[in-house]
Coordinates of C-alpha atoms in Angstrom, one line a residue:
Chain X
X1 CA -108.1 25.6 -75.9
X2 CA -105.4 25.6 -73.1
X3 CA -103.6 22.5 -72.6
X4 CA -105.4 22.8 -69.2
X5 CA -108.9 22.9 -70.9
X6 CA -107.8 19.8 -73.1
X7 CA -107.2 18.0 -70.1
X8 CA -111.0 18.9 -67.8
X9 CA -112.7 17.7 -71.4
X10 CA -113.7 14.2 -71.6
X11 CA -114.4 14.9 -75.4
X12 CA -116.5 17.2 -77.2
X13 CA -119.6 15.6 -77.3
X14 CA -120.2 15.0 -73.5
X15 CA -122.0 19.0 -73.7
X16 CA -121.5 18.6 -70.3
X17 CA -118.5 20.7 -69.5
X18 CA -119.4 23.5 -67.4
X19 CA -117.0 27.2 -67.7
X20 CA -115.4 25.8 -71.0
X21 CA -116.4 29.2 -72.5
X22 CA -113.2 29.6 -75.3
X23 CA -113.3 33.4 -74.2
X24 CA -111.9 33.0 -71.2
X25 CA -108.4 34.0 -72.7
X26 CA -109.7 35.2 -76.0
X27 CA -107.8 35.2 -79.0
X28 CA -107.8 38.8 -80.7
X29 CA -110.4 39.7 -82.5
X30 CA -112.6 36.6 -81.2
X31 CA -114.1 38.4 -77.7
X32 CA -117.9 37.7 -78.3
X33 CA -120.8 40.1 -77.7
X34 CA -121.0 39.8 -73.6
X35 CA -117.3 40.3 -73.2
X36 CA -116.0 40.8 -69.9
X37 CA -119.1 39.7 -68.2
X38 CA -119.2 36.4 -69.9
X39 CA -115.4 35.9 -69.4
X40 CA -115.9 36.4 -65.5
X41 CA -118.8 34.1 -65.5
X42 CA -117.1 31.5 -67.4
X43 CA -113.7 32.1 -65.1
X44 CA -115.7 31.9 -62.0
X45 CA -118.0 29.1 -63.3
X46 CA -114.9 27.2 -64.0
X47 CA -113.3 27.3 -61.2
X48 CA -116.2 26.6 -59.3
X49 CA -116.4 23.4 -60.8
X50 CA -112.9 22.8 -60.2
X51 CA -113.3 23.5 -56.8
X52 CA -116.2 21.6 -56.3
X53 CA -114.5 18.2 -58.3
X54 CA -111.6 18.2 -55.4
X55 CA -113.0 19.0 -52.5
X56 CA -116.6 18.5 -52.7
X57 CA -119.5 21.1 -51.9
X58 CA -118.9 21.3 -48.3
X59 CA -116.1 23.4 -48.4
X60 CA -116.8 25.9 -51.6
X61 CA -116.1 29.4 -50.7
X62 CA -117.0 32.5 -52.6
X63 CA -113.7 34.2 -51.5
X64 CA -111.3 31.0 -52.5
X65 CA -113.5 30.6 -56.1
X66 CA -112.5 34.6 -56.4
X67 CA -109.0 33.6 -56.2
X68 CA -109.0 30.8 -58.6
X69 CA -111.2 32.8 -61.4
X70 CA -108.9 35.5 -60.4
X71 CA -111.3 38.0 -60.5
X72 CA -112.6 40.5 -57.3
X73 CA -114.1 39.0 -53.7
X74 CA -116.8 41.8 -54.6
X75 CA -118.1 40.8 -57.8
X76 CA -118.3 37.4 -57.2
X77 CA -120.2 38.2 -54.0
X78 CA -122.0 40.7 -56.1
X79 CA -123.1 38.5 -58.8
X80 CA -123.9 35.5 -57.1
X81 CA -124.1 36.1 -53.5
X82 CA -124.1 32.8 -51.7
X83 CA -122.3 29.5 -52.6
X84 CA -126.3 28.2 -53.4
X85 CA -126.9 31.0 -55.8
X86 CA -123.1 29.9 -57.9
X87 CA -123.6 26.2 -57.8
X88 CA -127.1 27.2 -59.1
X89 CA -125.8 29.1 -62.0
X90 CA -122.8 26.1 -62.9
X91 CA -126.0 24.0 -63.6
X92 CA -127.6 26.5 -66.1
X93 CA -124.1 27.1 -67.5
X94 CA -124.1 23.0 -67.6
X95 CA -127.5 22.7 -69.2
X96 CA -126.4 25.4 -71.6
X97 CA -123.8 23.7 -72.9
X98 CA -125.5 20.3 -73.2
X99 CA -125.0 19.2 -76.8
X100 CA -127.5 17.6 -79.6
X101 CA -128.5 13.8 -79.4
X102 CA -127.1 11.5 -81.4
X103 CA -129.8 10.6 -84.0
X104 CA -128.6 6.8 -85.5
X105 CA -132.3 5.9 -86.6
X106 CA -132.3 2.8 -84.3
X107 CA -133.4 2.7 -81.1
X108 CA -131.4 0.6 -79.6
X109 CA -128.4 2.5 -81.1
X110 CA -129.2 6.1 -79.6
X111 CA -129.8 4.7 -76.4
X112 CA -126.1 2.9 -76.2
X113 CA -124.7 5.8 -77.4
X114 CA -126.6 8.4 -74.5
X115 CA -125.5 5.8 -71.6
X116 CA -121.9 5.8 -73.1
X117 CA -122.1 9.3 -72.4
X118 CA -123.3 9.5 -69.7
X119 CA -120.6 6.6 -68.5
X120 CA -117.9 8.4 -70.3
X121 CA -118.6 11.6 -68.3
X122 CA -119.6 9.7 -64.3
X123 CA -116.8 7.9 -64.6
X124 CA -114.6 10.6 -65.7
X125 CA -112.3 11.8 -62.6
X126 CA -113.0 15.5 -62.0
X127 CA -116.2 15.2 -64.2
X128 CA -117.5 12.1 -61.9
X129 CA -116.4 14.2 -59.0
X130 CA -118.9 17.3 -60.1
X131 CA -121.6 15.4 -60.5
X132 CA -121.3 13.9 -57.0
X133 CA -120.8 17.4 -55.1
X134 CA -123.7 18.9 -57.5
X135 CA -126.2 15.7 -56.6
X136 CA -125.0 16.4 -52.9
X137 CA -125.8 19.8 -53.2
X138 CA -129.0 19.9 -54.3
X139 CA -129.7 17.8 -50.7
X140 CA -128.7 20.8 -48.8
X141 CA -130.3 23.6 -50.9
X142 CA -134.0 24.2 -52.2
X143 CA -132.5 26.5 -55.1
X144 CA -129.5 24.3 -56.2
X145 CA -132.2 21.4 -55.8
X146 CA -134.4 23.2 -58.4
X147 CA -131.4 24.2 -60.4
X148 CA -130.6 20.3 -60.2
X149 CA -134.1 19.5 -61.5
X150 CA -134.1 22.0 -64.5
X151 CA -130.5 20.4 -65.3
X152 CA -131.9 17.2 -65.7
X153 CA -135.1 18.4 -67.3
X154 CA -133.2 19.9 -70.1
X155 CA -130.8 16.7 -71.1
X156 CA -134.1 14.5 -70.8
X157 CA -135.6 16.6 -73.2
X158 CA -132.7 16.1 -75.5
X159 CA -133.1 12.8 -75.5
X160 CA -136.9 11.7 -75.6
X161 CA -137.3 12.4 -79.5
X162 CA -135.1 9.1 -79.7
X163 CA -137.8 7.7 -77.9
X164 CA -140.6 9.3 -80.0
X165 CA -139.1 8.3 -82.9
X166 CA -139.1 5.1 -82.0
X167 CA -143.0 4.8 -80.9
X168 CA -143.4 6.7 -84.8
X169 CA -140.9 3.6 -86.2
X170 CA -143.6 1.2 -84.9
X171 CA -140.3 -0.4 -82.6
X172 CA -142.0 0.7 -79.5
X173 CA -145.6 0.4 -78.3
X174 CA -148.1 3.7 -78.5
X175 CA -148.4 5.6 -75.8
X176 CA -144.6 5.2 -74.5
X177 CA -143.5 8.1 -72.2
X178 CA -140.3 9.1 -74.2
X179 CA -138.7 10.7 -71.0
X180 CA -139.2 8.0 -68.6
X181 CA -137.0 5.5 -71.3
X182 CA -134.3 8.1 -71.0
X183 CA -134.5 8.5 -67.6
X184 CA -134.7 4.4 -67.1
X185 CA -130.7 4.6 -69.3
X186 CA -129.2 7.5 -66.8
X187 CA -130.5 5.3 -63.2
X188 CA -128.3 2.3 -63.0
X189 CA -125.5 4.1 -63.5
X190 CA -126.0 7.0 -61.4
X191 CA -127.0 4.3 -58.6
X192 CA -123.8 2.7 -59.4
X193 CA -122.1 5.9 -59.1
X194 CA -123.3 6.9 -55.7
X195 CA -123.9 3.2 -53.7
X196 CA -121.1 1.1 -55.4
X197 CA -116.9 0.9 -55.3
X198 CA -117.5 -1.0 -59.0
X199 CA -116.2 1.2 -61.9
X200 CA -118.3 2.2 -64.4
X201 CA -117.7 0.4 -67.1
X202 CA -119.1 0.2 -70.9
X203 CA -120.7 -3.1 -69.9
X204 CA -122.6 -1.3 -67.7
X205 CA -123.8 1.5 -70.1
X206 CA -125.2 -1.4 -72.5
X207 CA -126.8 -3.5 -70.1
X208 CA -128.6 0.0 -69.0
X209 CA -129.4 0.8 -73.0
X210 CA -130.8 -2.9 -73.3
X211 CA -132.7 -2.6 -69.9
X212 CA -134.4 0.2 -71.0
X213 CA -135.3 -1.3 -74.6
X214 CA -136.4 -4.5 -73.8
X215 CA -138.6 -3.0 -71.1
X216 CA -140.2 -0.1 -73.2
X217 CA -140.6 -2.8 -76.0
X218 CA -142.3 -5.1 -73.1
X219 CA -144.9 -2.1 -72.4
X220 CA -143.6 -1.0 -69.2
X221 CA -143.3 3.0 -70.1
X222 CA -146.9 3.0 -71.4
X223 CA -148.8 5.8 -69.9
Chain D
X1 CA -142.3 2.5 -28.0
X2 CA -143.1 6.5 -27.5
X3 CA -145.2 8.5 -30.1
X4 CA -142.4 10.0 -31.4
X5 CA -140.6 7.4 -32.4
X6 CA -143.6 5.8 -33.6
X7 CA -144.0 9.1 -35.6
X8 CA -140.5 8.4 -37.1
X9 CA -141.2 4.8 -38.2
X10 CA -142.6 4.1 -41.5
X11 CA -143.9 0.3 -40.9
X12 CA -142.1 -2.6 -39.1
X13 CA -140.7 -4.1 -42.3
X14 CA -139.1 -1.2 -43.6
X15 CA -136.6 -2.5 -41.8
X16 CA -133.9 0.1 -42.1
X17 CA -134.9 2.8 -39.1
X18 CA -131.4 3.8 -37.6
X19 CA -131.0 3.8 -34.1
X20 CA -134.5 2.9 -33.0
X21 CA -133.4 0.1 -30.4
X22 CA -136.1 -0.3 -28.2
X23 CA -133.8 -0.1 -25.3
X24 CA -133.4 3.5 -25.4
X25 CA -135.6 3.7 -22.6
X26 CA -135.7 0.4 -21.2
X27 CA -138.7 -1.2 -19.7
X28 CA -137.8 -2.8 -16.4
X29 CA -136.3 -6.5 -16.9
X30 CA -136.0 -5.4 -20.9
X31 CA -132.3 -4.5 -21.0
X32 CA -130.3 -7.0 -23.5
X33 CA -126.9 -7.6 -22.6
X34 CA -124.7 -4.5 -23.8
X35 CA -127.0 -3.0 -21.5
X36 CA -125.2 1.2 -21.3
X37 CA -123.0 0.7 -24.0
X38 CA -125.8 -0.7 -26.3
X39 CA -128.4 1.9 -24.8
X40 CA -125.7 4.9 -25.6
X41 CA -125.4 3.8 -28.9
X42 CA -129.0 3.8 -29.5
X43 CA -129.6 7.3 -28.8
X44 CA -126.7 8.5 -30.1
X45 CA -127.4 7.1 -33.5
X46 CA -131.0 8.4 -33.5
X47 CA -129.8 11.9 -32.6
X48 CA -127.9 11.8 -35.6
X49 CA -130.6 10.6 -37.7
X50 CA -132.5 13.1 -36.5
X51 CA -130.0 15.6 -37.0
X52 CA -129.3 14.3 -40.8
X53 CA -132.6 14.3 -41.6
X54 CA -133.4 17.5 -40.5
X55 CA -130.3 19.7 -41.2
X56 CA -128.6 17.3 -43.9
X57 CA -125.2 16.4 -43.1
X58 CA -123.3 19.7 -43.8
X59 CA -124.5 21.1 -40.2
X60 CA -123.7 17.6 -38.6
X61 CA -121.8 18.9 -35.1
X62 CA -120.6 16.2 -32.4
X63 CA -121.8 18.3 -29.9
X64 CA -125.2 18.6 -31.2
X65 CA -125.7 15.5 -31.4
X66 CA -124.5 14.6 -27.8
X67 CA -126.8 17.6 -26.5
X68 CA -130.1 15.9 -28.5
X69 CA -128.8 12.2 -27.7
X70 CA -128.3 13.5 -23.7
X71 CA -125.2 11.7 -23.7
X72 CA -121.0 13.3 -22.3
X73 CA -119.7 15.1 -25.1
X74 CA -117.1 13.5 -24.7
X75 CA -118.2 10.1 -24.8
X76 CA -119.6 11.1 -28.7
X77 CA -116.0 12.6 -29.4
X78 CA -113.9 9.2 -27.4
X79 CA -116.5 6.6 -29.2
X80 CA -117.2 8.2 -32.6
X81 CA -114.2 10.7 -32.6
X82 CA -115.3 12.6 -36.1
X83 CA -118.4 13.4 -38.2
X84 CA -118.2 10.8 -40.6
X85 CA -117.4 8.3 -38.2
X86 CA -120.7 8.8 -36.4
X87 CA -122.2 8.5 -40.1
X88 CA -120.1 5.3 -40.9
X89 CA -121.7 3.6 -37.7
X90 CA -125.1 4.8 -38.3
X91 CA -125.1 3.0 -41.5
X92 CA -123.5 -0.2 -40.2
X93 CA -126.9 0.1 -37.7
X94 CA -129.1 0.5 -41.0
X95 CA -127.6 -2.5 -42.4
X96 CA -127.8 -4.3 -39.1
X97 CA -131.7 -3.7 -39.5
X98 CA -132.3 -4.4 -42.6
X99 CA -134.7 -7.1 -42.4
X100 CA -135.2 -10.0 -44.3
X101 CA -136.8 -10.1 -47.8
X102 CA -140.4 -11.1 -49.0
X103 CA -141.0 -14.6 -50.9
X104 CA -144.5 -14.8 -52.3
X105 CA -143.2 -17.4 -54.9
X106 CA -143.5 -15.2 -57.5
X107 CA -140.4 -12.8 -59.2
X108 CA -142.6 -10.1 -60.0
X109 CA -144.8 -9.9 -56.9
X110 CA -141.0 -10.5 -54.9
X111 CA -139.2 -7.2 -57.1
X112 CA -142.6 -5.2 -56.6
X113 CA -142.8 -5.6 -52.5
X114 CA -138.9 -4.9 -52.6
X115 CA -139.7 -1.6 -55.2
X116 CA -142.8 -0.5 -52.7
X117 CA -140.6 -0.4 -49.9
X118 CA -137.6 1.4 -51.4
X119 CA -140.5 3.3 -52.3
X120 CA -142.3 4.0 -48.9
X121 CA -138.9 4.7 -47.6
X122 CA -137.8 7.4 -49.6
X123 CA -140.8 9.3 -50.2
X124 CA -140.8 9.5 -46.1
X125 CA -140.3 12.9 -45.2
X126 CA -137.6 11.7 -42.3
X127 CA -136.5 8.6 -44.1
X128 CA -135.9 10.3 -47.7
X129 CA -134.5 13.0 -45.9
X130 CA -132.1 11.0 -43.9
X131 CA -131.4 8.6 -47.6
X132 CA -130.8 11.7 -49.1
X133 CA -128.0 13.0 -46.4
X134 CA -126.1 10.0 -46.1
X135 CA -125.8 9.8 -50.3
X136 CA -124.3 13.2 -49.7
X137 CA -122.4 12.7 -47.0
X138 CA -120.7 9.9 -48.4
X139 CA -119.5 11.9 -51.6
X140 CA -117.6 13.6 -49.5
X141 CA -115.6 11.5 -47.3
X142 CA -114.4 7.6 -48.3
X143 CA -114.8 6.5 -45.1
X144 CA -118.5 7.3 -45.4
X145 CA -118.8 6.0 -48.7
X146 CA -117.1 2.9 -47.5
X147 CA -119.9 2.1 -45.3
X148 CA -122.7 3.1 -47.3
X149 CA -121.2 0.7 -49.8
X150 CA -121.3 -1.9 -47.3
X151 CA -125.1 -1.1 -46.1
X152 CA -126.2 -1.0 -50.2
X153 CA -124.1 -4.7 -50.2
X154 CA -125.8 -5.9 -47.7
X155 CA -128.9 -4.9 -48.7
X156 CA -128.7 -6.2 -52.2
X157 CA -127.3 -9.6 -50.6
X158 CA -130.6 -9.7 -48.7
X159 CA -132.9 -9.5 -51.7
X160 CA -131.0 -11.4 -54.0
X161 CA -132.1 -14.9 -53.8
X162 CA -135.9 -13.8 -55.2
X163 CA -134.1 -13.9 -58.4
X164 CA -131.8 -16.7 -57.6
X165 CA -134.9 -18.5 -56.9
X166 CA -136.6 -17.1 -60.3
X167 CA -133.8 -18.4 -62.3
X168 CA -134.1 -22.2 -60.3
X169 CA -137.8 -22.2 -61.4
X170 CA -136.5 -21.4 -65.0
X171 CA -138.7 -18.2 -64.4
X172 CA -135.2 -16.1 -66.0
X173 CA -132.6 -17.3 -68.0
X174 CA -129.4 -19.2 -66.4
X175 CA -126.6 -17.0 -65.5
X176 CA -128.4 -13.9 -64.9
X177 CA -126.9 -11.6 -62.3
X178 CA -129.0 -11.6 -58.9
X179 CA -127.3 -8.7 -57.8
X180 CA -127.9 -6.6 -60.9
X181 CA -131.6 -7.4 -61.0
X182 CA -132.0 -6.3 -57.3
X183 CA -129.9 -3.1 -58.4
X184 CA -132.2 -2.3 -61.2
X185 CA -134.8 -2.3 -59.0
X186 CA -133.7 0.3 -56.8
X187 CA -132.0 2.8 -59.1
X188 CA -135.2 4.6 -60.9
X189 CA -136.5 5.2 -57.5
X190 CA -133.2 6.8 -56.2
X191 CA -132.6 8.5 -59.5
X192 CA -135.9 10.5 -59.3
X193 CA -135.3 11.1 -55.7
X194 CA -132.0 12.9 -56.9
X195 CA -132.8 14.8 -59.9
X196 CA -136.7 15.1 -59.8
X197 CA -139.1 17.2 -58.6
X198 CA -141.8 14.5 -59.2
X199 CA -143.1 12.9 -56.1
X200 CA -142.1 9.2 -55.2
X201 CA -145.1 6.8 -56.0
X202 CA -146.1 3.5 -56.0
X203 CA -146.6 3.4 -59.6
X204 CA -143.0 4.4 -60.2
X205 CA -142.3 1.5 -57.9
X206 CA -144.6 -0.5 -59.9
X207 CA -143.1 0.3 -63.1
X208 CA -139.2 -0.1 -61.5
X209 CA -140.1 -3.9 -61.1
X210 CA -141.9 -4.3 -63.8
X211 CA -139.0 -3.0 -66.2
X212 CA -136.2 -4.9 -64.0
X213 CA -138.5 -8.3 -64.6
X214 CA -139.1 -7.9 -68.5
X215 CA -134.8 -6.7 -69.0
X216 CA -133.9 -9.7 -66.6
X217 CA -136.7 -12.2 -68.6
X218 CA -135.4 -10.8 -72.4
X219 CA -131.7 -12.4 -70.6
X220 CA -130.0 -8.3 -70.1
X221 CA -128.7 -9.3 -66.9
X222 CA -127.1 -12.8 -68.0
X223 CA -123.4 -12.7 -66.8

């Protein structure tokens, strides 16, 4: 990993980290089956997000995310065709790479350790930043919206068999929708995120873990 | 008031319809002191509610706006000079309408009418529309984000004393955070308005005060 690389990674397990593809410098003899289209997705997927993390959606171009990747005007119009149709494919590329859930066998536990994550990542300078022009994004677009949607589908999914677990431990009441507890964790700090100057802040990750537990354990996510 | 503003309106207490001064188009003997000024301001800021909510804020044009709002072009351009200065003062009007809370005496019947507004606001077609633009616009431009700061401030400042309230009738623990209670009320709804397909309704509303009650009772929110 370039020193480059080293420095766009909050750390490994955020899974969040769109165009970190290794391959896009490979190493001899490491060039995976997909070769030079996956190297020119992950280039161009990189510097998309780049590009969108310091100057926000409104001003991507196809031509000036051709010049960072370093790769041809035409392909990238080729391949991807409008600015909707490459944020769209960042947020498969971002779902892709979302990594496995912590599994700690408490509750309580994997839900800290999710909103840290999530913290970790908001509050994270060019990471923060991607999140904010993807979310505006999606307001503008029907097909980055739906991209949006499946992004957030997938880590939700990762998540709710923390959830399940739980209801199966007896430590939460039958009946609990699993995804609604993980989304009730990601919500405060998202709102935070967009309506608030306050940092993020690990306080603010546990009080979201402990909102969501005492309220799943009062009943409230019973379908 | 005309049909179509009437159209535009969600209910009275909503209280957070930009631009919808009744002096627009003053009855005779209605004009409140401010009198052009006030009136210019009016339109202009409903043309660009309009305009947000039907275009989103990347296609926001001075010009447009001065066409819809019938006002100089160059009275927009001397007054509001830029884009996200027009947006900045549209939100220091939302916040200037934000009207004044519900007390039923009760914390959970308070959090649930604040919930089921946030609620019927955002799943408005204009109003979620227009919500949706200004979170946008504000993650690209501090100025923007400064005042929709100010306008979630104030609006959290408004609602706060239902839990102040609570906490005087021993309904929640001492020291619990007003501000953060109100907070969690809000950020399911706004979450799911971001990243979900799933339509706004008044169960999730239901469900958003019922889980920021039973975190703030189970003492989550204590400073």
């Amino acid at each position: 990993m370039s020193m480059e690389e080293a420095a766009h990674r909050v750390e490994p397990e955020a899974g969040i980290e769109p165009g970190s593809e290794p391959d896009v410098e490979p190493e001899p003899g490491t060039v995976r089956p997909g070769g030079r289209t996956a190297r020119v997705r992950a280039a161009v997927l990189r510097a998309t997000g780049d590009a969108l993390a310091e100057h926000g959606f409104a001003q991507l171009d196809l031509a000036d995310i051709a010049r960072r990747a370093e790769v041809g005007k035409t392909t990238v119009y080729r391949r991807w065709g409008t600015v909707a149709g490459l944020v769209a494919d960042l947020l498969v590329d971002m779902a892709e790479q979302s990594l496995p859930r912590t599994e700690t066998g408490s509750l309580l536990a994997d839900l800290t350790a999710n909103a840290r994550l999530v913290q970790r990542t908001l509050s994270d300078p060019r990471q923060g930043a991607l999140f904010k022009a993807v979310l505006a994004a999606a307001t503008c677009d029907p097909r980055t919206a739906e991209a949006l949607h499946r992004f957030y589908d997938t880590r939700v999914g990762e998540w709710a068999p923390c959830v399940e677990e739980a209801v199966e431990r007896g430590e939460l009441p039958p009946g609990t929708d699993a995804r609604e507890v993980i989304r009730a964790v990601s919500a405060p700090l998202y709102y935070r995120l967009l309506t608030s100057p306050a940092p993020l802040d690990e306080a603010a990750a546990d009080r979201a873990a402990n909102a969501a537990v005492s309220a799943a354990r009062a009943g409230v996510y019973q379908r």
